[in-house]
Structures are given as C-alpha cells and as structure tokens.
Short mmCIF file of C-alpha atoms in Angstrom, two decimals:
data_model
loop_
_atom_site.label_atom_id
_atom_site.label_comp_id
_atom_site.label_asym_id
_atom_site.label_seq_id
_atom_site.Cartn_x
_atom_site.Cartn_y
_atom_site.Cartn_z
CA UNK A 1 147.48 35.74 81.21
CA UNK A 2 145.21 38.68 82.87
CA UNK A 3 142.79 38.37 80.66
CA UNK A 4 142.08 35.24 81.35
CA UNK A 5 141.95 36.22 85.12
CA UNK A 6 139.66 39.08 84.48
CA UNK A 7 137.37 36.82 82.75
CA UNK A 8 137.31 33.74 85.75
CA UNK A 9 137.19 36.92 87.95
CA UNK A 10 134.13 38.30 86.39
CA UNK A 11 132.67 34.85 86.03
CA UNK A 12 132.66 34.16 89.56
CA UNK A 13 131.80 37.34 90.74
CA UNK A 14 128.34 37.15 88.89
CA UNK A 15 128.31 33.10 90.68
CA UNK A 16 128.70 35.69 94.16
CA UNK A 17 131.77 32.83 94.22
CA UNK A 18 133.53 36.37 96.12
CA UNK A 19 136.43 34.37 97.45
CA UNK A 20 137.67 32.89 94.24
CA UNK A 21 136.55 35.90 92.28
CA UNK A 22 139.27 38.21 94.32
CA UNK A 23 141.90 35.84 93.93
CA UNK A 24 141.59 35.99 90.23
CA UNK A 25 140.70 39.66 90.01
CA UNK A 26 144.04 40.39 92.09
CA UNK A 27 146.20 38.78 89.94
CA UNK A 28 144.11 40.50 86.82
CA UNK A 29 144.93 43.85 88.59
CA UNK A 30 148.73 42.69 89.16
CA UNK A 31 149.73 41.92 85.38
CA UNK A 32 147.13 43.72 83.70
CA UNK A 33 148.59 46.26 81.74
CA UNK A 34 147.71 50.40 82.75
CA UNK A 35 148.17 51.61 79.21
CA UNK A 36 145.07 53.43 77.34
CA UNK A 37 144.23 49.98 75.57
CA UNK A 38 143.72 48.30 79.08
CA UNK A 39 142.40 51.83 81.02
CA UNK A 40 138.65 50.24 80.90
CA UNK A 41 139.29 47.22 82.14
CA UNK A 42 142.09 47.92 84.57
CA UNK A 43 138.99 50.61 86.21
CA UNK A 44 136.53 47.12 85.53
CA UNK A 45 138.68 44.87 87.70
CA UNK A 46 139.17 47.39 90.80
CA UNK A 47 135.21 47.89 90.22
CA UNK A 48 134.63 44.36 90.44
CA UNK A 49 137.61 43.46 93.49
CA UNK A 50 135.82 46.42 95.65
CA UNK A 51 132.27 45.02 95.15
CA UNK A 52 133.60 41.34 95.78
CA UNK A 53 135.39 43.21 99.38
CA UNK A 54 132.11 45.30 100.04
CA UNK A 55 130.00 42.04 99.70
CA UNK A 56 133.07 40.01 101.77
CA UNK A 57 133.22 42.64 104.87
CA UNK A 58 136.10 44.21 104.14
CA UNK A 59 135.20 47.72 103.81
CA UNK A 60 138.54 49.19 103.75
CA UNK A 61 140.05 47.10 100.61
CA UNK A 62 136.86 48.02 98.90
CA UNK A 63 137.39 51.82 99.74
CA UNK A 64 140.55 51.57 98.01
CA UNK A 65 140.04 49.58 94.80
CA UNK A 66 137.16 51.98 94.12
CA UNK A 67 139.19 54.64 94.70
CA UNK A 68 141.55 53.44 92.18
CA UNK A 69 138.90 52.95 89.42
CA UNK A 70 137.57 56.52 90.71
CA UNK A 71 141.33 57.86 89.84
CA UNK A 72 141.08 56.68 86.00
CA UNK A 73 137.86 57.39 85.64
CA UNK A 74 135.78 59.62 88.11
CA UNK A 75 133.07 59.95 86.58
CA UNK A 76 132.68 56.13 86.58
CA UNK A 77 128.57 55.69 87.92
CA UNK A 78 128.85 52.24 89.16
CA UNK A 79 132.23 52.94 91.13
CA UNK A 80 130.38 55.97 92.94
CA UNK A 81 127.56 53.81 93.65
CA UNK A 82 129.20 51.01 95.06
CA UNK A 83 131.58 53.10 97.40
CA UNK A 84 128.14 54.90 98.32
CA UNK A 85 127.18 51.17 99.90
CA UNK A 86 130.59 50.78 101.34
CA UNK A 87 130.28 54.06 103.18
CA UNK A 88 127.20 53.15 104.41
CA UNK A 89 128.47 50.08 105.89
CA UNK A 90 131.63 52.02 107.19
CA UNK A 91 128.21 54.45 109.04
CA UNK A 92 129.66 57.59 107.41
CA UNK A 93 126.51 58.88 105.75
CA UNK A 94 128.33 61.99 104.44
CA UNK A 95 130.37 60.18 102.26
CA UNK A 96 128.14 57.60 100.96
CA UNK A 97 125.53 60.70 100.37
CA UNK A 98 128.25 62.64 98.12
CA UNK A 99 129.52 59.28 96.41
CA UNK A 100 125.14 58.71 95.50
CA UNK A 101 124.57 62.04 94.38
CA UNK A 102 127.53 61.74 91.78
CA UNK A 103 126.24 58.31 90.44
CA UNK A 104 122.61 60.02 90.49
CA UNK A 105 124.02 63.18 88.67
CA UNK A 106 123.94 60.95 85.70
CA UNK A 107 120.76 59.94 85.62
CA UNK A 108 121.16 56.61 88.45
CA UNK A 109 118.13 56.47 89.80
CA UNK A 110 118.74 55.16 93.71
CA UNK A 111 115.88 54.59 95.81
CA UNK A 112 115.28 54.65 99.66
CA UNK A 113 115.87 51.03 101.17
CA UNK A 114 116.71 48.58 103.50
CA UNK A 115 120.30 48.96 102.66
CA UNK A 116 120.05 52.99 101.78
CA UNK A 117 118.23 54.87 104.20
CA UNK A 118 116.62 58.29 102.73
CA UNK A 119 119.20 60.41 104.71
CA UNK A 120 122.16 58.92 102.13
CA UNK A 121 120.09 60.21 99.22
CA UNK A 122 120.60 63.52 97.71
CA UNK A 123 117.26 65.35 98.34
CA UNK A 124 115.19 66.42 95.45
CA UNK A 125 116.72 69.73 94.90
CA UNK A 126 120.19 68.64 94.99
CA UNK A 127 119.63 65.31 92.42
CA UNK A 128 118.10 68.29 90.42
CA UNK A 129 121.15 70.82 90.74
CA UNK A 130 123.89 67.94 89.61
CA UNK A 131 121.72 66.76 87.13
CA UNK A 132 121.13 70.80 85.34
CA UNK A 133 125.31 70.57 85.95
CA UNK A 134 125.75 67.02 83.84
CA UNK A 135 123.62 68.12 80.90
CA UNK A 136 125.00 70.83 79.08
CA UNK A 137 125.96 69.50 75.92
CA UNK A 138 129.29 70.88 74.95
CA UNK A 139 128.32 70.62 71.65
CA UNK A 140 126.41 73.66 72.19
CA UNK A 141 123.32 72.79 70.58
CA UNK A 142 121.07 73.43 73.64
CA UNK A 143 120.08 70.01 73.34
CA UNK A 144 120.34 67.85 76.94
CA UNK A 145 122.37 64.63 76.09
CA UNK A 146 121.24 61.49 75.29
CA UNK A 147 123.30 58.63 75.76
CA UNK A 148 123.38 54.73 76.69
CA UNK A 149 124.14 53.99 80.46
CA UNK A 150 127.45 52.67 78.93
CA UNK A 151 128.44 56.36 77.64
CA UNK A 152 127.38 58.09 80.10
CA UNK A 153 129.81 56.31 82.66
CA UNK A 154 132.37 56.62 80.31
CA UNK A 155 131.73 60.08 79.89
CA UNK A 156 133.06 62.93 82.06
CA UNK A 157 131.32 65.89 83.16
CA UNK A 158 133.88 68.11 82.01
CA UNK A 159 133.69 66.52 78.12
CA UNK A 160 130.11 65.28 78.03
CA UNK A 161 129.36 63.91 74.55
CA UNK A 162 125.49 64.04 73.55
CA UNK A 163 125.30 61.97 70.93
CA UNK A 164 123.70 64.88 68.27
CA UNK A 165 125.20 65.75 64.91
CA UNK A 166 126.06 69.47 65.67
CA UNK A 167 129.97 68.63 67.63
#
C-alpha cells in the first residue's frame, strides 16, 4: 500500500533515519497514484525523497525529485527552498539564488548563514520586486493576500487566492 509507505517514509525522515526513509518514499512514489486526489502527496513524497538525497550527498537525485514536485506544483515554497540548498551544494549560486528568491517571493523569510552565504540571497530590492508581483489579489479588491503558509504554497502566482470575501 503507498500510503502506508508515504507514512514510514515521512516517519523516518523526521527520525533523519534518510536511508530507510528513501527506500520507503521510492516505493510511495512508484505505486502512488498521479491522479488529482493523490497530486499533493505525490509533490509531498518527491519533496521529502529530494531532501532525504540533499541530506544523503546525492545532489543529482535530489535535483530531480524536486524538479518533479516543481512540475505539479511550481509554486511549491519548500521545493524551491530545498533545491536552493542543493544548488548550493552543487556551487552553482545562480541557481540556488533564483530557486530562494521564488520561495522568498512568498513571504519565506531566508537568512544569511553558514549553509547560505548572502550572495545566494535575493538582495533587498529584488525580495521586494517578487514579493509586489505575488500580492495582487485577483480578487481585485486592492487588498494584499493573507493566507496560512499552507495556502500560500499551494497557491500559484498566476491564481493567488487572498482569503477576502469580495472573489
């Protein structure tokens, strides 16, 4: 059953058990439906594989299973963030830069560290030219969006949902 693979997946992934974790995830992935029912947790399970290879080394495999949860979903925050890190590890600091500005163009807030150096982050002006882009409601209302963290990855940029009673 893949749901009870997601679930040991997810389990051990929060035990950093990374090893078992990706065995179960994988097989979650492989019999896990990819019909709308299943969408968010078919994008959850390549989430969770490609921060269990980012944590493992494998840079690559991580790359592509948050890719995949990018192509359902690309507005997904915590997908952009994590392939941020793997691009950082892979040394490409143009990629990981675009990847952090998207997850901070909804309101992310990433800080300078040991693991993201200041020249990954957007700069000031840029955090503030992708955030004035994400919050136009398209309700109309004038009104900038307010929304739970789980919304606003579920939201897209292109259908942004605020939340207010004028839709």
């Amino acid at each position: 059953n893949w749901k009870a693979h997601f679930n040991l997946g997810d389990i051990l992934l929060r035990k950093e058990m990374f090893v078992p974790a990706m065995a179960h995830l994988k097989e979650a992935i492989r019999y896990m439906p990819k019909d709308t029912a299943n969408l968010a947790a078919y994008v959850t399970a390549n989430i969770h594989m490609g921060y269990a290879l980012l944590r493992t080394g494998n840079y690559d495999g991580a790359a592509g299973h948050l890719a995949e949860a990018l192509k359902y979903n690309p507005d997904h925050v915590r997908a952009h963030y994590t392939l941020g890190h793997v691009y950082m590890e892979k040394k490409d600091i143009a990629k990981a830069r675009k990847h952090f500005s998207e997850a901070a163009g909804f309101g992310f807030r990433i800080a300078a560290s040991e693991s993201v150096p200041a020249e990954a982050l957007p700069s000031a002006a840029e955090a503030l030219a992708i955030t004035d882009a994400a919050s136009t409601c398209l309700c109309r209302s004038g009104r900038a969006p307010s929304f739970s963290a789980n919304v606003a990855e579920a939201s897209s940029r292109r259908g942004l949902r605020c939340g207010c009673a004028s839709r």
